């Protein structure tokens, strides 16, 4: 009798985007299809938790929020296994050292994405203690998550998988890898085979032209 491992995938959205998807034609991605293709037949994919932040339009890219909203709506329709959790952006004015003085320092605006890594770690831990999964797959290269992985592995004896966005250009975090039971690689061909339809059936949702 084949035993299926209840599996939850935890995606660090910005880490995934900037490591794996930015500058590629694969951003209109069916997450359920992708991870069902990547994981073993022993994995019963019960949930994908997607941790991201709502972006804001800028003079440089006035349509960025429109593209993100279209994608999130497409995921809601096509991938009911996906649950999205939002962090937030902080934008503040700071002084930085000028590479070409004078003046010695110049004022710049610094934008930071906050909350996604903390939210991911908390969900990973909470779901382990509530016994919501047998196997967790973490899609990130953020070594700040290593303590959460260590606790899940040692205290709850859960199986942990690790996917490094952008590997091999990005090296696998040693801090994360030492707590993982297995690793997986996302190759371009599997992304190409895991895309959503350009027009989502039964809706007015369509792939953004620039994607």
Backbone as ProteinMPNN parsed JSONL, in Angstrom:
{"seq_chain_A": "XXXXXXXXXXXXXXXXXXXXXXXXXXXXXXXXXXXXXXXXXXXXXXXXXXXXXXXXXXXXXXXXXXXXXXXXXXXXXXXXXXXXXXXXXXXXXXXXXXXXXXXXXXXXXXXXXXXXXXXXXXXXXXXXXXXXXXXXXXXXXXXXXXXXXXXXXXXXXXXXXXXXXXXXXXXXXXXXXXXXXXXXXXXXXXXXXXXXXXXXXXXXXXXXXXX", "coords_chain_A": {"N_chain_A": [[0.842, -1.193, 0.0], [0.684, 2.137, -1.006], [1.94, 4.951, 0.626], [0.89, 8.232, 1.035], [2.321, 11.377, 1.449], [1.205, 14.068, 3.216], [1.505, 17.218, 1.919], [2.736, 20.518, 2.053], [3.5, 23.437, 0.303], [5.629, 26.182, 0.693], [6.028, 29.37, -0.344], [8.338, 31.886, -0.769], [7.538, 34.726, -2.024], [8.792, 37.068, -3.278], [11.474, 36.32, -3.285], [11.306, 34.103, -4.912], [10.343, 35.271, -7.281], [12.359, 37.212, -8.035], [14.592, 35.578, -8.063], [13.986, 33.451, -9.809], [12.055, 34.066, -11.84], [11.992, 36.711, -12.867], [12.557, 38.632, -15.778], [12.083, 36.525, -17.477], [9.924, 34.53, -19.677], [8.072, 33.254, -18.077], [6.374, 34.087, -16.065], [3.613, 34.005, -15.815], [2.382, 31.851, -14.199], [1.27, 28.58, -13.417], [0.981, 27.573, -10.348], [0.165, 25.278, -8.967], [0.299, 23.243, -10.908], [3.02, 23.359, -11.487], [4.312, 22.542, -9.031], [3.174, 20.075, -8.542], [4.298, 18.731, -10.664], [6.99, 18.841, -10.019], [7.274, 17.503, -7.57], [7.47, 14.308, -5.87], [5.644, 11.235, -6.573], [4.866, 10.31, -4.162], [4.143, 12.477, -2.72], [1.357, 14.165, -1.576], [-0.059, 16.906, -2.589], [-1.452, 19.291, -0.719], [-1.744, 21.952, -0.148], [-0.673, 25.227, -1.137], [1.172, 27.775, 0.053], [1.506, 31.098, -0.445], [3.59, 33.715, -0.115], [3.692, 37.1, -0.286], [3.833, 40.549, -1.376], [1.781, 43.346, -1.953], [2.408, 45.297, -4.733], [3.205, 48.69, -5.726], [2.229, 51.156, -8.113], [4.577, 53.003, -10.108], [6.474, 55.784, -11.444], [8.364, 54.715, -13.088], [7.313, 52.2, -13.689], [4.237, 52.101, -14.336], [2.218, 50.181, -14.584], [2.655, 48.005, -13.003], [1.264, 47.136, -10.673], [-1.181, 46.489, -11.782], [-0.542, 44.259, -13.379], [0.259, 42.439, -11.395], [-2.141, 42.165, -9.927], [-3.779, 40.984, -11.854], [-2.524, 38.509, -12.11], [-2.792, 37.427, -9.499], [-5.575, 37.192, -9.352], [-5.951, 35.325, -11.382], [-4.694, 33.094, -10.246], [-6.468, 32.601, -8.113], [-8.706, 31.663, -9.479], [-7.786, 29.461, -11.015], [-6.124, 27.913, -9.414], [-7.033, 26.575, -6.776], [-5.741, 25.489, -4.608], [-3.892, 27.291, -3.773], [-3.072, 29.651, -1.349], [-2.884, 32.981, -0.457], [-0.743, 35.235, 1.228], [-0.114, 38.407, 2.608], [2.594, 40.653, 2.987], [4.149, 43.817, 3.535], [5.218, 46.961, 2.065], [7.865, 49.163, 2.944], [8.775, 52.468, 2.616], [11.227, 54.814, 2.849], [13.059, 57.838, 3.539], [16.518, 58.14, 3.424], [19.974, 58.866, 4.253], [22.789, 58.331, 2.245], [26.137, 57.22, 1.537], [27.902, 59.024, -0.854], [29.004, 57.96, -3.992], [30.443, 59.516, -5.696], [31.666, 62.015, -4.532], [31.992, 65.668, -4.163], [28.616, 66.125, -2.772], [29.42, 64.528, 0.408], [27.439, 62.848, 1.373], [24.227, 61.767, 0.18], [20.67, 62.158, -0.205], [18.429, 59.484, -0.393], [15.69, 57.346, -1.455], [14.7, 54.507, 0.217], [13.419, 51.348, -0.369], [11.773, 48.692, 1.147], [10.792, 45.317, 1.447], [8.64, 43.909, 3.709], [7.796, 41.441, 6.122], [7.075, 39.045, 4.72], [8.988, 36.915, 4.992], [8.922, 36.477, 7.742], [6.217, 35.825, 8.092], [6.116, 33.467, 6.578], [7.855, 31.77, 8.041], [6.469, 31.603, 10.491], [4.043, 30.376, 9.724], [5.035, 27.955, 8.765], [6.059, 26.822, 11.134], [3.761, 26.827, 12.828], [1.945, 25.219, 11.39], [3.327, 22.831, 11.479], [3.295, 22.194, 14.237], [0.581, 21.926, 14.584], [0.199, 19.672, 13.183], [-0.418, 19.675, 10.412], [0.824, 18.873, 8.13], [2.896, 16.336, 6.602], [5.13, 16.657, 5.121], [7.0, 19.481, 4.282], [7.705, 21.898, 1.834], [10.011, 24.272, 1.074], [10.305, 27.219, -0.692], [12.706, 29.15, -1.266], [15.651, 31.171, -0.677], [16.493, 32.3, 1.574], [18.421, 32.625, 4.269], [17.616, 33.361, 6.792], [15.489, 31.834, 7.489], [16.392, 29.52, 8.563], [16.423, 28.724, 11.305], [13.727, 28.198, 11.829], [13.34, 25.974, 10.136], [15.082, 24.175, 11.354], [13.869, 23.788, 13.874], [11.414, 22.617, 13.135], [12.289, 20.249, 11.957], [13.748, 18.986, 14.057], [12.127, 19.076, 16.373], [9.55, 18.285, 15.599], [9.903, 16.316, 13.777], [9.39, 16.406, 11.015], [9.378, 15.973, 7.426], [11.453, 17.787, 5.263], [11.661, 19.717, 2.353], [13.647, 21.536, -0.018], [13.731, 24.203, -2.259], [15.695, 26.105, -4.297], [15.309, 29.183, -5.639], [16.349, 30.048, -8.871], [18.639, 28.48, -8.988], [21.238, 27.023, -10.972], [22.566, 29.483, -10.857], [22.15, 30.929, -8.579], [23.49, 30.04, -5.52], [22.77, 27.287, -3.345], [21.577, 27.934, -0.132], [23.659, 27.224, 2.528], [22.911, 27.178, 5.179], [20.19, 26.631, 5.094], [20.107, 24.246, 3.635], [21.292, 22.312, 5.279], [19.305, 21.507, 6.964], [17.435, 20.286, 5.423], [15.694, 17.49, 4.046], [15.617, 16.815, 1.398], [16.387, 18.218, -1.863], [15.198, 20.181, -4.633], [15.264, 21.071, -8.115], [14.297, 23.725, -10.208], [13.789, 23.691, -13.504], [14.025, 25.38, -16.73], [12.37, 24.139, -18.711], [10.334, 22.878, -17.294], [9.015, 25.01, -16.189], [8.05, 26.183, -18.513], [6.174, 24.297, -19.258], [4.262, 24.646, -17.361], [2.523, 26.796, -17.453], [-0.181, 29.142, -17.104], [-3.262, 29.397, -19.04], [-3.375, 31.9, -21.622], [-5.699, 33.442, -21.737], [-7.944, 33.299, -19.164], [-10.255, 30.771, -18.852], [-13.782, 31.384, -18.908], [-13.674, 33.826, -17.661], [-12.687, 37.337, -17.578], [-10.063, 37.628, -17.293], [-6.791, 38.071, -18.304], [-3.522, 37.267, -19.593], [-1.011, 39.669, -18.968], [0.133, 41.922, -21.495], [2.845, 42.589, -21.559], [4.055, 40.472, -20.356]], "CA_chain_A": [[0.0, 0.0, 0.0], [1.478, 3.345, -1.116], [1.624, 5.99, 1.6], [1.014, 9.579, 0.513], [2.711, 12.34, 2.457], [0.526, 15.371, 3.138], [2.589, 18.15, 1.591], [2.443, 21.934, 1.875], [4.594, 24.218, -0.277], [5.713, 27.539, 1.237], [6.766, 30.154, -1.338], [8.78, 33.251, -0.515], [7.167, 35.24, -3.333], [9.777, 37.956, -3.887], [12.663, 35.512, -3.505], [10.984, 33.268, -6.072], [10.238, 36.109, -8.476], [13.641, 37.793, -8.429], [15.566, 34.525, -8.298], [13.612, 32.467, -10.827], [11.106, 34.455, -12.88], [12.214, 38.035, -13.446], [13.264, 38.62, -17.053], [11.76, 35.307, -18.235], [8.537, 34.499, -20.142], [7.366, 32.233, -17.295], [5.768, 34.702, -14.869], [2.179, 33.651, -15.796], [2.705, 30.477, -13.814], [0.318, 27.763, -12.672], [1.788, 27.058, -9.243], [-0.246, 23.902, -8.657], [0.861, 22.354, -11.93], [4.475, 23.346, -11.322], [4.8, 21.759, -7.897], [2.773, 18.68, -8.755], [5.272, 18.158, -11.588], [8.299, 18.761, -9.362], [7.313, 16.629, -6.407], [7.358, 12.873, -6.068], [4.304, 10.647, -6.504], [4.564, 10.08, -2.753], [3.654, 13.726, -2.139], [-0.017, 14.6, -1.823], [-0.016, 18.36, -2.44], [-2.729, 19.718, -0.164], [-1.823, 23.412, -0.012], [0.468, 26.056, -1.494], [1.083, 29.056, 0.752], [2.258, 32.043, -1.267], [3.83, 34.894, 0.714], [4.12, 38.17, -1.17], [3.447, 41.902, -0.988], [1.17, 44.105, -3.043], [3.306, 46.326, -5.241], [2.557, 49.96, -6.059], [2.644, 51.754, -9.382], [5.611, 54.029, -10.032], [6.724, 56.436, -12.733], [9.164, 53.777, -13.875], [6.468, 51.08, -14.116], [2.887, 52.433, -13.862], [1.286, 49.056, -14.72], [3.133, 46.854, -12.23], [0.198, 46.651, -9.785], [-2.2, 45.881, -12.656], [-0.074, 42.914, -13.745], [0.206, 41.58, -10.217], [-3.537, 41.883, -9.616], [-4.275, 40.016, -12.841], [-1.968, 37.196, -11.777], [-3.411, 36.934, -8.268], [-6.946, 36.789, -9.703], [-5.837, 34.086, -12.157], [-4.409, 32.025, -9.296], [-7.701, 32.31, -7.375], [-9.616, 30.895, -10.343], [-7.195, 28.231, -11.563], [-5.323, 27.163, -8.438], [-7.681, 26.69, -5.464], [-4.82, 25.046, -3.544], [-3.016, 28.408, -3.413], [-3.546, 30.639, -0.391], [-1.935, 34.091, -0.519], [-0.58, 36.024, 2.446], [0.553, 39.641, 2.209], [3.387, 41.519, 3.836], [3.963, 45.206, 3.143], [6.401, 47.72, 1.696], [8.243, 50.367, 3.669], [9.584, 53.378, 1.792], [11.623, 55.918, 3.699], [14.167, 58.653, 3.059], [17.73, 57.972, 4.219], [21.181, 59.432, 3.665], [23.754, 57.302, 1.876], [27.439, 57.724, 1.103], [27.943, 59.347, -2.278], [30.143, 57.332, -4.668], [31.178, 60.546, -6.432], [31.558, 63.269, -3.787], [31.029, 66.065, -3.115], [28.706, 66.064, -1.311], [29.803, 63.238, 0.959], [26.231, 62.029, 1.505], [23.067, 62.21, -0.576], [19.4, 61.599, 0.247], [17.794, 58.524, -1.3], [14.547, 56.627, -0.914], [14.951, 53.075, 0.351], [12.19, 50.554, -0.347], [12.0, 47.373, 1.72], [9.644, 44.414, 1.579], [8.621, 43.445, 5.087], [6.748, 40.559, 6.616], [6.882, 37.757, 4.049], [9.824, 35.867, 5.559], [8.4, 36.196, 9.087], [4.949, 35.114, 7.918], [6.407, 32.105, 6.117], [8.414, 31.004, 9.161], [5.413, 31.353, 11.479], [3.123, 29.37, 9.184], [5.752, 26.679, 8.738], [6.098, 26.315, 12.505], [2.409, 26.584, 13.339], [1.38, 24.055, 10.693], [4.013, 21.635, 11.985], [2.813, 21.885, 15.588], [-0.811, 21.49, 14.452], [0.249, 18.439, 12.387], [-1.142, 19.885, 9.16], [1.555, 18.274, 7.022], [3.989, 15.39, 6.842], [6.271, 17.171, 4.374], [6.943, 20.887, 3.895], [8.676, 22.271, 0.806], [10.259, 25.703, 1.201], [10.83, 27.803, -1.922], [13.391, 30.364, -0.833], [17.079, 31.048, -0.404], [16.697, 33.23, 2.686], [18.988, 31.87, 5.387], [16.923, 33.722, 8.029], [14.488, 30.802, 7.774], [17.061, 28.279, 8.98], [16.025, 28.32, 12.654], [12.397, 27.596, 11.717], [13.519, 24.631, 9.581], [15.736, 23.358, 12.369], [12.874, 23.436, 14.887], [10.442, 21.685, 12.549], [12.954, 18.963, 11.735], [14.186, 18.358, 15.3], [11.073, 18.989, 17.384], [8.338, 17.641, 15.084], [10.338, 15.222, 12.894], [8.755, 16.518, 9.702], [10.245, 15.929, 6.252], [11.593, 19.118, 4.687], [12.256, 19.867, 1.033], [14.15, 22.877, -0.287], [13.887, 24.606, -3.653], [16.4, 27.376, -4.38], [14.985, 29.909, -6.875], [17.47, 30.514, -9.668], [19.775, 27.561, -9.007], [22.521, 27.077, -10.261], [23.156, 30.82, -10.755], [22.119, 31.172, -7.139], [23.912, 28.874, -4.746], [21.873, 26.856, -2.271], [21.994, 28.381, 1.196], [24.147, 26.129, 3.372], [22.151, 27.193, 6.426], [18.916, 25.962, 4.847], [20.309, 22.884, 3.117], [21.663, 21.353, 6.32], [18.095, 21.053, 7.65], [16.511, 19.729, 4.428], [15.813, 16.064, 3.702], [15.864, 16.71, -0.044], [16.337, 19.461, -2.629], [14.68, 20.075, -5.992], [15.692, 22.112, -9.037], [13.298, 24.154, -11.188], [14.432, 23.908, -14.794], [13.168, 26.177, -17.628], [11.378, 23.369, -19.448], [9.179, 22.584, -16.455], [8.277, 26.27, -16.112], [7.351, 26.346, -19.796], [5.045, 23.367, -19.3], [3.405, 24.893, -16.205], [1.942, 28.122, -17.587], [-1.622, 29.318, -17.19], [-3.7, 29.847, -20.365], [-3.278, 33.354, -21.775], [-7.009, 33.93, -21.322], [-8.489, 32.354, -18.196], [-11.605, 30.407, -19.299], [-14.933, 31.795, -18.109], [-13.413, 35.105, -17.002], [-12.082, 38.381, -18.406], [-8.675, 37.731, -16.848], [-5.859, 37.667, -19.373], [-2.112, 37.5, -19.356], [-0.569, 41.005, -19.373], [0.86, 41.92, -22.775], [4.294, 42.676, -21.357], [4.538, 39.227, -19.776]], "C_chain_A": [[0.885, 1.255, 0.0], [0.989, 4.394, -0.124], [1.87, 7.345, 0.962], [1.328, 10.54, 1.655], [1.975, 13.661, 2.23], [1.585, 16.459, 2.998], [2.053, 19.564, 1.411], [3.692, 22.61, 1.323], [4.498, 25.647, 0.25], [6.613, 28.371, 0.318], [7.066, 31.55, -0.808], [8.649, 33.99, -1.849], [8.214, 36.109, -4.008], [11.079, 37.224, -4.156], [12.491, 34.656, -4.759], [10.979, 34.103, -7.352], [11.61, 36.602, -8.94], [14.709, 36.74, -8.694], [15.276, 33.682, -9.521], [12.884, 33.053, -12.036], [11.387, 35.786, -13.566], [13.024, 37.93, -14.737], [13.03, 37.386, -17.895], [10.324, 35.395, -18.745], [7.649, 33.57, -19.313], [6.646, 32.8, -16.067], [4.284, 34.356, -14.712], [2.073, 32.167, -15.446], [1.588, 29.818, -13.029], [1.096, 27.049, -11.556], [1.44, 25.62, -8.892], [0.365, 22.911, -9.639], [2.369, 22.24, -11.767], [4.902, 22.406, -10.214], [4.299, 20.319, -7.93], [3.754, 17.983, -9.694], [6.625, 17.94, -10.915], [8.376, 17.677, -8.297], [7.106, 15.166, -6.776], [5.896, 12.419, -6.034], [3.897, 10.369, -5.064], [3.988, 11.315, -2.072], [2.219, 14.014, -2.555], [-0.074, 16.103, -1.532], [-1.379, 18.867, -1.977], [-2.864, 21.236, -0.088], [-0.531, 24.038, -0.525], [0.263, 27.398, -0.808], [2.073, 30.023, 0.099], [2.371, 33.363, -0.511], [4.431, 36.0, -0.149], [3.685, 39.505, -0.592], [2.815, 42.582, -2.189], [2.107, 45.243, -3.444], [2.504, 47.571, -5.608], [3.104, 50.485, -7.374], [3.694, 52.826, -9.133], [5.744, 54.679, -11.398], [7.5, 55.509, -13.662], [8.311, 52.653, -14.45], [5.04, 51.305, -13.618], [1.903, 51.265, -13.883], [1.663, 47.854, -13.859], [2.044, 46.277, -11.327], [-0.905, 45.974, -10.593], [-1.801, 44.458, -13.033], [-0.152, 41.967, -12.556], [-1.229, 41.197, -9.871], [-4.127, 40.86, -10.578], [-3.783, 38.612, -12.497], [-2.617, 36.616, -10.53], [-4.844, 36.48, -8.513], [-6.936, 35.482, -10.493], [-5.553, 32.898, -11.242], [-5.669, 31.631, -8.518], [-8.623, 31.408, -8.178], [-9.055, 29.519, -10.663], [-6.496, 27.347, -10.543], [-5.933, 27.286, -7.045], [-6.803, 26.231, -4.307], [-3.958, 26.198, -3.018], [-3.727, 29.357, -2.454], [-2.469, 31.72, -0.285], [-1.952, 34.889, 0.769], [0.303, 37.226, 2.118], [1.371, 40.264, 3.336], [3.137, 42.948, 3.411], [5.308, 45.835, 2.784], [6.605, 48.875, 2.657], [9.123, 51.204, 2.751], [9.939, 54.585, 2.655], [12.89, 56.582, 3.167], [15.366, 58.476, 3.997], [18.882, 58.699, 3.526], [22.18, 58.312, 3.431], [25.057, 57.959, 1.418], [27.444, 57.898, -0.41], [29.187, 58.727, -2.911], [31.008, 58.366, -5.387], [31.041, 61.896, -5.716], [32.285, 64.408, -4.528], [29.6, 66.062, -3.642], [29.043, 64.645, -0.833], [28.616, 62.29, 1.072], [25.107, 62.646, 0.688], [21.823, 61.528, -0.032], [18.846, 60.66, -0.82], [16.555, 57.947, -0.635], [14.862, 55.134, -0.922], [13.625, 52.341, 0.485], [12.514, 49.152, 0.144], [10.692, 46.589, 1.781], [9.719, 43.782, 2.959], [7.496, 42.439, 5.319], [6.678, 39.186, 5.989], [7.702, 36.645, 4.683], [9.351, 35.484, 6.958], [7.104, 35.405, 8.988], [5.18, 33.667, 7.499], [6.912, 31.25, 7.276], [7.339, 30.655, 10.183], [4.427, 30.3, 10.992], [3.772, 27.996, 9.146], [5.764, 26.03, 10.115], [4.715, 25.939, 13.007], [1.788, 25.351, 12.697], [2.037, 22.758, 11.151], [3.46, 21.234, 13.347], [1.35, 21.445, 15.573], [-0.939, 20.212, 13.635], [-0.592, 18.558, 11.113], [-0.42, 19.269, 7.964], [2.524, 17.215, 7.527], [5.289, 15.9, 6.222], [6.019, 18.633, 4.029], [8.038, 21.168, 2.884], [8.807, 23.789, 0.829], [10.918, 26.195, -0.074], [11.437, 29.153, -1.562], [14.883, 30.079, -0.729], [17.472, 31.97, 0.749], [17.166, 32.459, 3.915], [18.352, 32.238, 6.725], [15.872, 32.685, 8.426], [15.091, 29.555, 8.413], [16.631, 27.81, 10.373], [14.644, 27.662, 12.63], [12.5, 26.175, 11.161], [14.117, 23.692, 10.618], [14.727, 22.891, 13.423], [11.864, 22.421, 14.364], [11.049, 20.293, 12.403], [13.231, 18.248, 13.062], [13.048, 18.128, 16.291], [9.844, 18.228, 16.904], [8.637, 16.522, 14.093], [9.595, 15.221, 11.542], [9.811, 16.411, 8.598], [10.258, 17.307, 5.606], [12.266, 19.046, 3.324], [12.656, 21.313, 0.809], [14.295, 23.091, -1.788], [14.525, 25.983, -3.666], [16.045, 28.072, -5.684], [16.249, 30.378, -7.594], [18.704, 29.639, -9.655], [20.01, 27.096, -10.447], [23.168, 28.464, -10.199], [23.179, 31.274, -9.298], [22.557, 29.91, -6.421], [22.883, 28.558, -3.665], [22.427, 27.335, -0.94], [22.431, 27.183, 2.037], [23.351, 26.029, 4.666], [20.804, 26.499, 6.264], [19.116, 24.49, 4.478], [20.589, 21.876, 4.219], [20.455, 20.842, 7.108], [17.097, 20.385, 6.704], [16.771, 18.245, 4.204], [16.104, 15.872, 2.223], [15.811, 18.1, -0.664], [15.785, 19.165, -4.023], [15.159, 21.265, -6.81], [14.55, 22.433, -9.996], [14.023, 24.472, -12.492], [13.481, 24.651, -15.749], [12.085, 25.371, -18.327], [10.148, 23.061, -18.608], [8.356, 23.845, -16.202], [7.442, 26.464, -17.377], [6.115, 25.46, -19.883], [4.025, 23.62, -18.19], [2.742, 26.271, -16.254], [0.416, 28.073, -17.59], [-2.001, 29.659, -18.625], [-3.683, 31.369, -20.441], [-4.583, 34.045, -21.396], [-7.615, 32.898, -20.387], [-9.928, 32.04, -18.565], [-12.694, 30.868, -18.334], [-14.764, 33.11, -17.386], [-12.934, 36.125, -18.034], [-10.595, 38.567, -18.045], [-7.757, 37.233, -17.964], [-4.43, 37.991, -18.976], [-1.712, 38.895, -19.8], [0.31, 40.945, -20.63], [2.365, 41.894, -22.575], [4.882, 41.438, -20.691], [4.724, 38.168, -20.854]], "O_chain_A": [[1.728, 1.427, 0.881], [-0.203, 4.688, -0.041], [2.942, 7.584, 0.406], [0.675, 10.514, 2.698], [2.11, 14.286, 1.178], [2.455, 16.603, 3.857], [1.06, 19.787, 0.719], [4.8, 22.388, 1.812], [3.423, 26.246, 0.255], [7.811, 28.11, 0.213], [6.159, 32.299, -0.446], [9.53, 33.899, -2.703], [8.502, 35.917, -5.189], [11.729, 37.486, -5.168], [13.415, 34.509, -5.559], [11.536, 33.698, -8.372], [11.975, 36.429, -10.103], [15.635, 36.981, -9.468], [16.2, 33.24, -10.205], [13.08, 32.576, -13.154], [11.048, 35.959, -14.737], [14.04, 37.237, -14.792], [13.692, 37.198, -18.916], [9.571, 36.256, -18.289], [6.594, 33.141, -19.781], [6.344, 32.059, -15.132], [3.753, 34.408, -13.603], [1.721, 31.34, -16.287], [1.029, 30.404, -12.101], [1.777, 26.052, -11.797], [2.322, 24.83, -8.557], [0.885, 21.869, -9.241], [2.932, 21.152, -11.894], [5.766, 21.556, -10.426], [4.956, 19.431, -7.387], [4.017, 16.789, -9.547], [7.321, 16.968, -11.209], [9.403, 17.017, -8.136], [6.627, 14.845, -7.863], [5.026, 13.129, -5.53], [2.711, 10.208, -4.776], [3.416, 11.224, -0.986], [1.91, 14.095, -3.744], [-0.131, 16.517, -0.375], [-2.342, 18.872, -2.744], [-3.975, 21.753, 0.024], [0.554, 23.474, -0.378], [-0.726, 28.082, -1.07], [3.285, 29.804, 0.09], [1.372, 34.047, -0.291], [5.534, 35.86, -0.676], [3.223, 39.579, 0.546], [3.271, 42.406, -3.319], [2.537, 46.04, -2.61], [1.286, 47.515, -5.779], [4.273, 50.29, -7.707], [3.702, 53.475, -8.086], [5.199, 54.19, -12.387], [7.305, 55.527, -14.877], [8.552, 52.201, -15.569], [4.662, 50.757, -12.583], [0.847, 51.351, -13.255], [1.049, 46.793, -13.978], [1.912, 45.057, -11.224], [-1.496, 44.994, -10.138], [-2.634, 43.552, -13.007], [-0.58, 40.822, -12.698], [-1.506, 40.04, -9.557], [-4.882, 39.978, -10.171], [-4.539, 37.644, -12.584], [-2.959, 35.434, -10.506], [-5.281, 35.483, -7.939], [-7.805, 34.631, -10.301], [-6.108, 31.816, -11.438], [-5.906, 30.444, -8.292], [-9.248, 30.499, -7.63], [-9.772, 28.521, -10.589], [-6.299, 26.156, -10.785], [-5.409, 28.025, -6.211], [-7.086, 26.548, -3.151], [-3.364, 26.092, -1.945], [-4.842, 29.806, -2.717], [-1.297, 31.423, -0.055], [-3.007, 35.184, 1.33], [1.325, 37.097, 1.444], [0.912, 40.387, 4.472], [2.035, 43.276, 2.971], [6.372, 45.33, 3.14], [5.646, 49.488, 3.125], [10.094, 50.707, 2.181], [9.054, 55.294, 3.134], [13.68, 55.971, 2.447], [15.243, 58.642, 5.211], [18.776, 59.095, 2.365], [22.395, 57.458, 4.292], [25.067, 59.106, 0.971], [27.031, 57.003, -1.148], [30.3, 58.94, -2.428], [32.183, 58.113, -5.654], [30.386, 62.808, -6.221], [33.098, 64.148, -5.416], [29.398, 66.003, -4.855], [28.954, 63.687, -1.6], [28.758, 61.081, 0.891], [25.03, 63.863, 0.52], [21.909, 60.441, 0.539], [18.8, 61.003, -2.002], [16.384, 58.039, 0.581], [15.242, 54.575, -1.95], [12.807, 52.669, 1.344], [13.418, 48.499, -0.376], [9.637, 47.126, 2.12], [10.734, 43.193, 3.33], [6.396, 42.574, 4.783], [6.262, 38.236, 6.652], [7.188, 35.547, 4.898], [9.375, 34.309, 7.323], [6.911, 34.428, 9.712], [4.524, 32.754, 8.001], [6.444, 30.128, 7.47], [7.303, 29.532, 10.686], [4.019, 29.428, 11.759], [3.134, 26.991, 9.46], [5.51, 24.833, 10.247], [4.521, 24.851, 13.551], [1.174, 24.532, 13.382], [1.389, 21.713, 11.208], [3.187, 20.057, 13.583], [0.92, 20.684, 16.44], [-2.045, 19.719, 13.414], [-1.372, 17.665, 10.78], [-1.006, 19.156, 6.887], [2.915, 17.196, 8.694], [6.385, 15.626, 6.71], [4.944, 18.982, 3.54], [9.174, 20.727, 3.056], [7.827, 24.506, 0.627], [11.95, 25.673, -0.496], [10.748, 30.173, -1.559], [15.321, 28.929, -0.697], [18.631, 32.366, 0.881], [16.39, 31.725, 4.526], [18.524, 31.51, 7.702], [15.419, 32.663, 9.57], [14.361, 28.63, 8.768], [16.49, 26.607, 10.593], [14.415, 26.678, 13.333], [11.828, 25.269, 11.653], [13.697, 22.541, 10.737], [14.736, 21.725, 13.816], [11.501, 21.478, 15.067], [10.399, 19.287, 12.689], [12.981, 17.049, 13.184], [13.011, 17.102, 16.97], [9.163, 17.59, 17.707], [7.719, 15.852, 13.62], [9.23, 14.17, 11.015], [10.983, 16.72, 8.813], [9.209, 17.924, 5.422], [13.302, 18.402, 3.16], [12.059, 22.22, 1.39], [14.895, 22.281, -2.494], [13.968, 26.93, -3.111], [16.441, 27.599, -6.748], [17.109, 31.026, -6.997], [19.721, 30.003, -10.245], [19.026, 26.786, -11.118], [24.209, 28.623, -9.56], [24.124, 31.925, -8.853], [22.041, 28.826, -6.695], [22.215, 29.45, -3.142], [23.612, 27.162, -0.655], [21.662, 26.241, 2.233], [23.139, 24.936, 5.19], [20.327, 25.848, 7.194], [18.391, 23.612, 4.946], [20.179, 20.719, 4.122], [20.563, 19.857, 7.838], [16.026, 19.961, 7.139], [17.918, 17.799, 4.176], [16.751, 14.902, 1.828], [15.268, 19.036, -0.078], [15.892, 18.046, -4.524], [15.428, 22.336, -6.266], [13.912, 21.529, -10.534], [14.792, 25.431, -12.558], [12.263, 24.561, -15.594], [10.978, 25.875, -18.518], [9.039, 22.988, -19.137], [7.141, 23.767, -16.021], [6.279, 26.861, -17.314], [5.123, 25.832, -20.509], [3.034, 22.898, -18.082], [2.434, 26.849, -15.212], [-0.191, 27.093, -18.022], [-1.16, 30.16, -19.372], [-3.944, 32.049, -19.448], [-4.566, 35.121, -20.797], [-7.783, 31.741, -20.772], [-10.758, 32.949, -18.595], [-12.555, 30.76, -17.116], [-15.613, 33.483, -16.577], [-12.795, 35.809, -19.216], [-9.965, 39.544, -18.45], [-7.925, 36.134, -18.491], [-4.17, 38.861, -18.146], [-2.044, 39.285, -20.919], [1.12, 40.033, -20.795], [3.083, 41.247, -23.338], [6.094, 41.368, -20.486], [5.128, 37.045, -20.553]]}, "name": "protein", "num_of_chains": 1, "seq": "XXXXXXXXXXXXXXXXXXXXXXXXXXXXXXXXXXXXXXXXXXXXXXXXXXXXXXXXXXXXXXXXXXXXXXXXXXXXXXXXXXXXXXXXXXXXXXXXXXXXXXXXXXXXXXXXXXXXXXXXXXXXXXXXXXXXXXXXXXXXXXXXXXXXXXXXXXXXXXXXXXXXXXXXXXXXXXXXXXXXXXXXXXXXXXXXXXXXXXXXXXXXXXXXXXX"}
